Coordinates of C-alpha atoms in Angstrom, one line a residue:
M1 CA 22.1 -18.9 -12.2
N2 CA 20.9 -21.1 -9.3
K3 CA 17.7 -22.9 -9.4
I4 CA 14.9 -20.5 -8.3
D5 CA 12.4 -21.7 -5.7
V6 CA 10.6 -18.4 -5.0
I7 CA 10.3 -15.3 -7.2
I8 CA 9.4 -12.1 -5.2
V9 CA 8.2 -9.1 -7.1
G10 CA 9.0 -6.0 -5.1
S11 CA 11.6 -5.0 -2.5
G12 CA 9.7 -3.4 0.4
I13 CA 9.4 -4.6 4.0
A14 CA 7.1 -7.6 3.1
A15 CA 9.4 -8.8 0.3
L16 CA 12.6 -8.5 2.4
Q17 CA 11.1 -10.1 5.5
L18 CA 9.9 -13.1 3.4
A19 CA 13.3 -13.3 1.7
Y20 CA 15.1 -13.2 5.1
K21 CA 12.9 -15.9 6.6
L22 CA 13.5 -18.1 3.5
S23 CA 17.2 -17.3 2.9
N24 CA 18.6 -20.3 4.7
H25 CA 16.3 -22.8 3.0
K26 CA 15.3 -21.7 -0.5
H27 CA 16.8 -19.9 -3.5
V28 CA 15.0 -16.6 -3.8
M29 CA 15.0 -14.1 -6.7
I30 CA 14.0 -10.5 -5.8
I31 CA 12.9 -8.5 -8.8
T32 CA 12.2 -4.7 -8.7
K33 CA 11.5 -2.3 -11.6
G34 CA 13.8 0.3 -10.0
Q35 CA 16.4 0.2 -7.3
V36 CA 16.0 -2.1 -4.3
K37 CA 15.3 0.9 -2.1
D38 CA 12.7 2.4 -4.4
S39 CA 9.7 1.5 -2.2
N40 CA 7.1 3.1 0.1
S41 CA 8.6 1.1 2.9
F42 CA 11.9 2.8 2.6
M43 CA 10.2 6.2 2.5
A44 CA 8.0 5.5 5.6
Q45 CA 8.4 8.2 8.2
G46 CA 5.9 6.9 10.6
G47 CA 6.6 3.9 12.9
I48 CA 5.4 0.4 13.4
A49 CA 2.5 -0.4 15.8
A50 CA 2.7 -3.2 18.3
A51 CA 1.2 -3.9 21.7
I52 CA 4.5 -4.4 23.5
A53 CA 4.0 -1.9 26.4
K54 CA 2.9 -3.3 29.8
T55 CA -0.1 -1.0 29.7
D56 CA -1.1 -2.2 26.3
S57 CA -2.4 -5.5 24.9
P58 CA -3.1 -7.1 21.6
Q59 CA -6.8 -6.9 22.4
Q60 CA -6.6 -3.1 22.6
H61 CA -4.6 -3.0 19.4
F62 CA -7.3 -5.2 17.8
H63 CA -10.1 -2.9 19.0
D64 CA -8.4 0.2 17.5
T65 CA -7.7 -1.6 14.2
M66 CA -11.3 -2.8 13.9
T67 CA -12.6 0.6 14.8
A68 CA -10.5 2.4 12.3
G69 CA -11.6 -0.1 9.6
E70 CA -15.2 0.9 10.2
G71 CA -16.7 -2.6 10.3
H72 CA -15.1 -3.9 7.1
G73 CA -12.1 -5.6 8.7
N74 CA -11.8 -9.4 9.0
E75 CA -11.8 -10.1 12.7
Y76 CA -9.7 -13.3 12.4
R77 CA -7.1 -11.7 10.2
V78 CA -6.9 -8.6 12.5
N79 CA -6.4 -10.9 15.5
D80 CA -3.6 -12.7 13.7
L81 CA -2.0 -9.4 12.8
V82 CA -1.9 -8.0 16.4
E83 CA -1.0 -11.2 18.1
E84 CA 1.7 -12.2 15.7
G85 CA 2.8 -8.6 15.3
K86 CA 3.7 -8.4 18.9
K87 CA 5.9 -11.5 18.6
V88 CA 7.5 -10.4 15.3
I89 CA 8.5 -7.0 16.8
E90 CA 9.9 -8.8 19.9
E91 CA 12.0 -10.9 17.5
L92 CA 13.3 -7.8 15.8
I93 CA 14.2 -6.2 19.1
D94 CA 16.1 -9.3 20.1
A95 CA 17.9 -9.3 16.7
G96 CA 19.1 -5.8 17.3
A97 CA 16.7 -3.7 15.2
P98 CA 17.5 0.0 15.7
F99 CA 14.4 1.2 17.5
D100 CA 14.5 4.5 19.3
L101 CA 15.0 4.4 23.1
E102 CA 14.2 6.7 26.0
A103 CA 17.0 8.0 28.2
D104 CA 16.5 5.1 30.6
G105 CA 17.0 2.6 27.9
S106 CA 13.3 1.6 27.5
L107 CA 11.6 1.6 24.1
S108 CA 10.3 5.0 23.0
L109 CA 6.6 4.6 22.2
G110 CA 4.6 7.3 20.4
V111 CA 0.9 7.7 19.6
E112 CA -0.7 8.3 16.2
G113 CA -4.2 8.7 14.8
A114 CA -6.9 6.4 16.1
H115 CA -4.6 4.7 18.6
R116 CA -5.9 5.0 22.1
V117 CA -2.5 4.3 23.8
P118 CA 1.1 4.9 22.9
R119 CA 2.3 1.8 20.9
I120 CA 4.3 3.2 17.9
L121 CA 7.9 2.3 17.7
H122 CA 10.2 4.6 15.6
S123 CA 13.7 4.4 14.3
G124 CA 15.8 7.4 13.7
G125 CA 12.9 9.6 14.7
D126 CA 11.1 9.9 11.3
Q127 CA 13.2 7.4 9.4
T128 CA 11.7 4.1 10.5
G129 CA 11.2 2.7 7.0
K130 CA 14.7 3.5 5.9
K131 CA 16.3 2.1 9.1
L132 CA 14.3 -1.2 9.0
V133 CA 14.8 -1.7 5.3
N134 CA 18.6 -1.2 5.7
F135 CA 18.5 -3.6 8.7
L136 CA 16.9 -6.3 6.6
L137 CA 19.2 -5.7 3.7
E138 CA 22.2 -6.0 5.9
S139 CA 20.8 -9.3 7.3
L140 CA 20.5 -10.6 3.7
Q141 CA 23.9 -9.6 2.5
A142 CA 25.6 -12.8 3.6
S143 CA 23.1 -15.1 2.0
D144 CA 24.2 -16.8 -1.2
H145 CA 20.6 -18.0 -1.7
I146 CA 19.4 -14.5 -2.9
T147 CA 19.5 -13.2 -6.4
W148 CA 18.8 -9.5 -6.9
M149 CA 17.3 -8.2 -10.2
E150 CA 17.1 -4.4 -10.3
N151 CA 15.6 -2.2 -13.1
V152 CA 13.5 -5.2 -14.3
M153 CA 9.8 -4.6 -14.8
V154 CA 7.5 -7.6 -14.4
M155 CA 4.9 -7.4 -17.2
D156 CA 3.1 -10.7 -17.0
L157 CA 2.6 -13.8 -14.9
I158 CA 3.1 -17.1 -16.7
L159 CA 0.6 -19.8 -16.2
N160 CA 0.7 -23.4 -17.3
R161 CA -2.1 -25.3 -18.9
D162 CA -3.6 -26.2 -15.5
G163 CA -3.8 -22.5 -14.6
K164 CA -1.0 -22.6 -12.1
C165 CA 1.5 -19.8 -11.9
I166 CA 4.9 -21.0 -12.9
G167 CA 6.9 -17.8 -13.5
I168 CA 7.0 -14.2 -14.8
K169 CA 7.8 -12.3 -18.0
A170 CA 9.7 -9.1 -17.6
K171 CA 11.6 -6.4 -19.4
N172 CA 15.0 -4.9 -18.4
S173 CA 16.1 -1.3 -18.9
N174 CA 17.2 -2.2 -22.5
E175 CA 13.6 -3.4 -23.3
E176 CA 14.8 -7.0 -23.6
L177 CA 12.1 -9.6 -22.9
L178 CA 13.1 -12.0 -20.0
E179 CA 11.4 -15.1 -18.5
F180 CA 12.0 -16.6 -15.1
Y181 CA 10.4 -19.8 -13.8
A182 CA 9.7 -20.9 -10.2
P183 CA 7.1 -23.0 -8.3
H184 CA 6.2 -20.0 -6.2
V185 CA 5.7 -16.4 -7.3
V186 CA 5.0 -13.7 -4.7
L187 CA 3.6 -10.2 -5.4
A188 CA 5.0 -7.7 -2.9
S189 CA 5.0 -4.7 -5.2
G190 CA 3.1 -2.2 -3.1
G191 CA -0.2 -0.3 -3.7
A192 CA -1.4 2.2 -6.2
G193 CA -1.1 5.6 -4.6
G194 CA 0.9 7.0 -7.5
L195 CA -2.1 6.8 -9.7
F196 CA -3.0 10.2 -8.3
T197 CA -1.3 13.6 -9.0
Q198 CA -0.9 14.3 -5.3
S199 CA 0.5 11.4 -3.4
S200 CA 2.9 10.4 -0.6
N201 CA 3.9 7.3 -2.6
H202 CA 7.2 6.6 -4.4
P203 CA 6.5 7.5 -8.1
T204 CA 7.0 3.9 -9.2
I205 CA 4.1 2.7 -7.0
L206 CA 1.3 2.5 -9.7
G207 CA -0.5 -0.7 -8.9
D208 CA 1.5 -3.1 -11.1
G209 CA 0.9 -6.1 -8.9
I210 CA -2.9 -5.6 -9.0
A211 CA -2.9 -5.4 -12.8
L212 CA -0.6 -8.4 -13.1
A213 CA -2.8 -10.5 -10.9
Y214 CA -6.0 -9.4 -12.6
R215 CA -4.7 -10.1 -16.1
A216 CA -3.6 -13.6 -14.9
G217 CA -7.1 -14.3 -13.6
A218 CA -6.7 -13.8 -9.8
S219 CA -9.4 -12.1 -7.8
V220 CA -8.8 -8.5 -6.7
G221 CA -11.1 -6.6 -4.3
D222 CA -11.9 -3.6 -2.1
L223 CA -10.2 -1.2 -4.7
E224 CA -12.6 1.6 -3.8
F225 CA -11.0 1.9 -0.3
L226 CA -8.1 4.2 -0.8
Q227 CA -6.7 6.2 2.1
F228 CA -5.8 9.8 1.6
H229 CA -3.2 11.0 4.1
P230 CA -4.2 14.4 5.7
T231 CA -0.8 15.9 6.0
L232 CA 1.5 16.2 3.0
L233 CA 3.8 19.2 2.8
S234 CA 2.3 21.8 0.5
A235 CA 4.6 24.0 -1.7
N236 CA 3.2 26.2 -4.4
G237 CA -0.1 24.4 -4.3
K238 CA 1.4 21.0 -4.8
T239 CA 2.3 18.1 -2.4
V240 CA 6.0 17.5 -2.2
G241 CA 6.4 14.9 0.6
L242 CA 4.9 13.4 3.7
I243 CA 4.6 15.0 7.1
S244 CA 4.3 12.0 9.4
E245 CA 1.3 11.5 11.7
A246 CA 3.9 11.2 14.4
V247 CA 4.1 15.0 14.3
R248 CA 0.5 15.2 15.5
G249 CA 1.2 12.5 17.9
A250 CA 3.9 14.7 19.4
G251 CA 1.5 17.5 19.9
A252 CA 1.0 19.4 16.6
I253 CA -2.5 20.7 15.9
L254 CA -4.2 21.5 12.6
V255 CA -5.3 25.1 12.1
N256 CA -6.5 27.1 9.2
D257 CA -5.3 30.5 8.1
R258 CA -7.7 32.2 10.5
G259 CA -6.1 30.4 13.4
E260 CA -9.1 28.1 14.0
R261 CA -8.5 24.5 15.2
I262 CA -10.2 22.6 12.4
M263 CA -10.6 19.3 14.2
E264 CA -12.3 20.7 17.3
G265 CA -15.8 19.2 17.6
I266 CA -15.2 16.9 14.6
H267 CA -14.0 13.8 16.3
D268 CA -13.4 12.9 20.0
Q269 CA -9.7 12.4 19.3
Q270 CA -9.5 15.7 17.4
D271 CA -6.2 16.0 15.5
L272 CA -5.5 12.3 16.1
G273 CA -8.8 11.1 14.6
P274 CA -8.8 8.4 11.9
R275 CA -7.1 9.5 8.7
H276 CA -10.1 9.6 6.5
V277 CA -11.9 11.8 9.0
V278 CA -9.0 14.3 9.3
A279 CA -8.4 14.2 5.5
H280 CA -12.1 14.9 4.8
E281 CA -12.1 17.9 7.1
I282 CA -8.9 19.3 5.4
F283 CA -10.6 18.8 2.1
K284 CA -13.6 20.9 3.2
Q285 CA -11.3 23.6 4.5
V286 CA -9.4 23.9 1.3
T287 CA -12.4 23.8 -1.0
S288 CA -13.9 26.6 1.0
G289 CA -10.8 28.7 0.2
K290 CA -8.8 28.3 3.4
Y291 CA -5.3 27.2 3.9
V292 CA -4.4 24.5 6.4
F293 CA -1.2 24.3 8.6
L294 CA 0.3 22.1 11.2
D295 CA 1.0 24.2 14.2
I296 CA 4.2 22.7 15.8
T297 CA 4.9 25.4 18.4
T298 CA 4.3 23.0 21.3
I299 CA 6.9 20.5 20.0
H300 CA 10.3 21.0 21.6
N301 CA 13.5 20.0 19.6
F302 CA 11.4 19.5 16.5
K303 CA 14.5 19.3 14.2
K304 CA 16.1 16.7 16.4
R305 CA 12.9 14.6 16.7
F306 CA 12.0 14.8 13.0
P307 CA 15.2 15.2 11.0
S308 CA 13.9 14.0 7.7
I309 CA 10.8 16.3 7.8
S310 CA 13.0 19.2 8.8
Q311 CA 15.2 18.6 5.8
L312 CA 12.1 18.3 3.6
C313 CA 10.8 21.6 4.9
K314 CA 14.1 23.3 4.4
A315 CA 14.4 22.1 0.8
H316 CA 11.1 23.7 0.1
H317 CA 11.8 27.0 1.9
V318 CA 9.4 26.4 4.9
D319 CA 10.7 28.3 7.9
L320 CA 10.2 26.1 10.9
S321 CA 10.9 28.9 13.3
K322 CA 7.5 30.4 12.4
G323 CA 5.9 27.2 13.9
K324 CA 3.6 26.4 11.0
I325 CA 3.9 23.8 8.2
P326 CA 1.5 24.2 5.2
V327 CA -0.2 20.9 4.4
L328 CA -2.5 19.3 1.9
L329 CA -4.0 15.8 1.6
G330 CA -2.8 13.2 -0.9
S331 CA -3.3 9.6 -1.8
H332 CA -1.5 7.3 0.6
F333 CA -2.5 3.7 1.0
M334 CA -4.7 1.1 -0.7
M335 CA -6.7 -1.1 1.6
G336 CA -7.7 -3.4 -1.2
G337 CA -5.7 -5.3 -3.7
V338 CA -5.1 -9.0 -4.6
V339 CA -7.5 -11.1 -2.6
T340 CA -5.6 -13.6 -0.3
D341 CA -6.2 -16.1 2.4
R342 CA -4.7 -15.9 5.9
W343 CA -1.3 -17.1 4.6
G344 CA -1.0 -14.8 1.5
C345 CA -2.2 -17.4 -1.1
T346 CA -4.3 -16.0 -4.0
S347 CA -7.0 -17.6 -6.0
I348 CA -4.3 -18.9 -8.4
K349 CA -2.2 -21.8 -7.2
G350 CA 1.5 -20.9 -7.0
L351 CA 0.8 -17.1 -6.8
Y352 CA 0.9 -15.2 -3.5
A353 CA 0.5 -11.6 -2.4
I354 CA 1.8 -9.8 0.7
G355 CA 2.0 -6.3 1.9
E356 CA 0.0 -3.4 0.4
V357 CA -0.6 -5.2 -2.9
A358 CA -2.7 -7.7 -1.0
C359 CA -6.3 -7.5 0.1
S360 CA -5.7 -9.4 3.3
G361 CA -8.6 -8.1 5.3
V362 CA -6.5 -6.6 8.1
H363 CA -7.2 -2.9 7.2
G364 CA -10.9 -2.9 6.5
A365 CA -12.1 0.3 5.0
N366 CA -9.4 2.4 6.5
R367 CA -5.9 1.4 7.7
L368 CA -4.9 2.2 11.3
A369 CA -1.8 4.4 11.4
S370 CA 1.5 2.4 11.5
N371 CA -0.1 -1.0 10.8
S372 CA 1.4 -1.1 7.3
L373 CA 4.9 -2.0 8.2
L374 CA 3.5 -4.4 10.7
E375 CA 1.5 -6.1 8.0
G376 CA 4.6 -6.5 5.9
F377 CA 6.6 -8.1 8.7
V378 CA 3.7 -10.4 9.8
Y379 CA 2.7 -11.6 6.4
G380 CA 6.3 -12.0 5.3
S381 CA 6.7 -14.3 8.2
R382 CA 3.4 -16.1 7.7
L383 CA 4.0 -16.8 4.0
S384 CA 7.5 -18.1 4.8
M385 CA 6.0 -20.6 7.2
F386 CA 3.5 -21.7 4.5
L387 CA 6.2 -22.1 1.8
L388 CA 8.6 -23.9 4.1
K389 CA 6.0 -26.5 5.0
T390 CA 4.9 -27.0 1.4
K391 CA 6.1 -30.4 0.2
V392 CA 8.1 -30.8 -3.0
E393 CA 5.4 -33.0 -4.5
E394 CA 2.9 -30.2 -4.2
Y395 CA 4.9 -28.0 -6.6
P396 CA 3.6 -27.7 -10.1
K397 CA 5.3 -30.3 -12.3
D398 CA 4.3 -28.8 -15.7
F399 CA 6.5 -25.8 -16.4
V400 CA 5.3 -25.4 -20.0
P401 CA 3.4 -22.1 -20.5
A402 CA -0.1 -22.2 -21.7
P403 CA -0.5 -21.0 -25.3
D404 CA -1.1 -17.3 -25.6
N405 CA -3.7 -16.5 -28.2
K406 CA -4.3 -12.9 -27.1
N407 CA -4.4 -10.0 -29.6
P408 CA -1.5 -7.5 -29.3
L409 CA -2.1 -4.2 -27.5
E410 CA -2.4 -1.3 -29.9
S411 CA -1.2 2.2 -29.2
L412 CA -2.8 4.0 -26.1
P413 CA -4.7 7.2 -26.9
F414 CA -3.9 8.8 -23.5
T415 CA -0.8 9.7 -21.5
R416 CA 0.2 8.7 -18.0
K417 CA -0.3 12.3 -16.8
E418 CA -3.8 12.4 -18.3
L419 CA -4.8 9.3 -16.4
Q420 CA -3.5 10.7 -13.2
E421 CA -5.2 14.1 -13.6
K422 CA -8.6 12.6 -14.5
L423 CA -8.5 10.0 -11.7
T424 CA -7.6 12.7 -9.2
H425 CA -10.5 14.9 -10.4
Y426 CA -13.2 12.3 -10.7
V427 CA -12.2 9.6 -8.2
G428 CA -10.5 11.6 -5.5
I429 CA -11.3 11.7 -1.8
I430 CA -15.0 12.8 -2.4
R431 CA -17.0 10.9 -5.0
N432 CA -20.4 11.0 -6.6
N433 CA -22.3 9.1 -9.2
D434 CA -22.1 11.7 -11.9
S435 CA -18.3 12.1 -11.7
L436 CA -17.7 8.4 -11.4
Q437 CA -20.1 7.6 -14.4
H438 CA -18.3 10.3 -16.5
H439 CA -14.9 8.9 -15.8
F440 CA -15.9 5.3 -16.2
A441 CA -17.4 6.1 -19.6
W442 CA -14.2 7.9 -20.6
L443 CA -12.0 5.0 -19.5
N444 CA -14.1 2.5 -21.5
S445 CA -14.5 4.7 -24.6
F446 CA -11.3 3.4 -26.1
S447 CA -12.2 -0.3 -26.4
I448 CA -8.9 -1.5 -24.9
D449 CA -8.6 -5.1 -24.0
P450 CA -7.3 -5.5 -20.4
F451 CA -6.0 -9.0 -21.3
A452 CA -4.0 -8.1 -24.5
N453 CA -0.6 -9.5 -25.4
I454 CA 2.0 -6.9 -24.5
D455 CA 5.2 -8.7 -25.4
Q456 CA 6.0 -6.1 -28.1
C457 CA 5.3 -3.1 -25.9
R458 CA 7.9 -0.8 -24.4
R459 CA 8.1 -0.5 -20.6
A460 CA 6.6 3.0 -20.5
D461 CA 3.6 1.9 -22.5
I462 CA 3.1 -1.2 -20.3
Q463 CA 3.2 1.1 -17.3
T464 CA 0.5 3.4 -18.7
Y465 CA -1.6 0.3 -19.7
F466 CA -1.4 -1.0 -16.1
M467 CA -2.5 2.4 -14.8
W468 CA -5.5 2.3 -17.1
I469 CA -6.5 -1.2 -15.9
N470 CA -6.2 -0.1 -12.3
S471 CA -8.2 3.1 -13.0
V472 CA -11.0 1.1 -14.6
L473 CA -11.2 -1.3 -11.6
M474 CA -11.0 1.4 -9.0
T475 CA -13.6 3.6 -10.7
Q476 CA -16.1 0.8 -11.2
S477 CA -15.7 -0.3 -7.5
A478 CA -16.3 3.3 -6.3
L479 CA -19.4 3.5 -8.5
I480 CA -20.9 0.2 -7.3
R481 CA -20.5 0.9 -3.5
T482 CA -23.4 3.2 -2.8
E483 CA -22.4 4.2 0.7
S484 CA -19.6 6.1 2.5
R485 CA -17.3 3.9 4.6
G486 CA -13.6 4.6 5.6
G487 CA -11.5 5.7 2.7
H488 CA -14.5 5.6 0.3
I489 CA -16.6 8.7 0.6
R490 CA -19.7 9.4 -1.6
S491 CA -21.3 12.8 -1.3
D492 CA -24.5 11.4 -2.8
F493 CA -24.5 8.5 -0.3
P494 CA -23.0 10.1 2.8
N495 CA -23.9 7.4 5.4
K496 CA -22.9 3.8 6.0
D497 CA -25.4 1.3 4.6
Y498 CA -25.2 -1.5 7.1
K499 CA -28.0 -3.5 5.6
R500 CA -26.6 -3.7 2.0
W501 CA -22.9 -3.2 2.4
L502 CA -21.7 -4.4 5.9
R503 CA -18.8 -6.9 5.4
K504 CA -19.6 -7.0 1.6
S505 CA -16.6 -6.8 -0.8
I506 CA -16.6 -5.9 -4.5
I507 CA -14.5 -8.5 -6.2
H508 CA -13.1 -8.3 -9.8
Y509 CA -11.8 -11.3 -11.7
R510 CA -11.4 -12.4 -15.3
K511 CA -14.4 -14.4 -16.6
K512 CA -13.4 -17.5 -18.4

């Protein structure tokens, strides 16, 4: 195997963009615990936001992003995102990325929640993630600097005696322990939406990167800010797939089973209000015993415009000719994660985080629709610039792992399903002190060490263990923040507390 310069954990847009930018200069290993296309990026139906229209500007995109983030976004990072995002998308267009066009050959730009102007590019209608992932994969095929490792689960980050990250431990599908070393390790493993029973996420997205970073001693933050998407397809009382916000952007409206428009009078943008506002209203409708639907009767050529959604509906026996799609909310996107600087560097030298796993400051308390793929492209590019300008003499010279004196993890007294059900019940879209305290006490009643040695554990048990770590951190964060802001809604603290909590983040890290 070639010398490895950079290990990338994950295979979504952020990972592939970074690999593409590095592919002519460094040897890169991409590791994923499933198949390369098992990512939220590949599943993304919505588009990618960028201020490329003549009637738009990065300043307007900045304003919409900051507004959606409800005062918690980092102004400098958001400015980087929208300014560089425009350039990155223009580069993709020049490279032949398959964005949808109007009949006259101009780019087709849609509108989604909390955007004040049309700026959403799509590919294949509602197949943007799939098309862009395939575009990047095709661009990487010719490179002999890329090593692919599928069905390999990263279980630990390896640090040297100076506390620098020098590699990873992993297990393959045969439960064999593997170790790989490199001067740069990048977490691009996605968020943690799969911790909940009802989610738009790929089932493998369970917060592994956050747990890995926390166990290694890196700072993680803003874990209370989890976005619930308002429109997941409902079948037999369960969510079975995402109904893109682009459907509402095309004219669909939310109604209940009485025919009432549920967003009328709730927000000035009504059905295209910020996601947490729309999701909260759907939650109130459902808990009052009503059913909620997307009325699509005003959308012409729905099946042609939204082929993936149409197939999803057909698979679950939803008759689109009736003009209504039953929806429920579900966990979607984590605004917090591994704390990074403007390049993607974490608090551990040699360790980086990009994409949804990172707490980069660009999403604040609530992500603006279609800024997720944009973040992946921008930070993949930003980190590549940082790594390419890093001098060889700045690499760690000591590749001897620090001694591991941790006690081995004992058997876990709960199942993955039990963790998901309890987190959904007690730490869902609406939270309160009693529920959070109850769940936090239950999680901590087992005296489990979050920093135990797990070399001897099987992959399934490691996965459940990581889920427990993330559940503890998320629940504690939600308990500490005594206000409602963005994706964090407390029924006992329903208002924003500007004096105590404005621009304040809850950070977790391992105490030495």
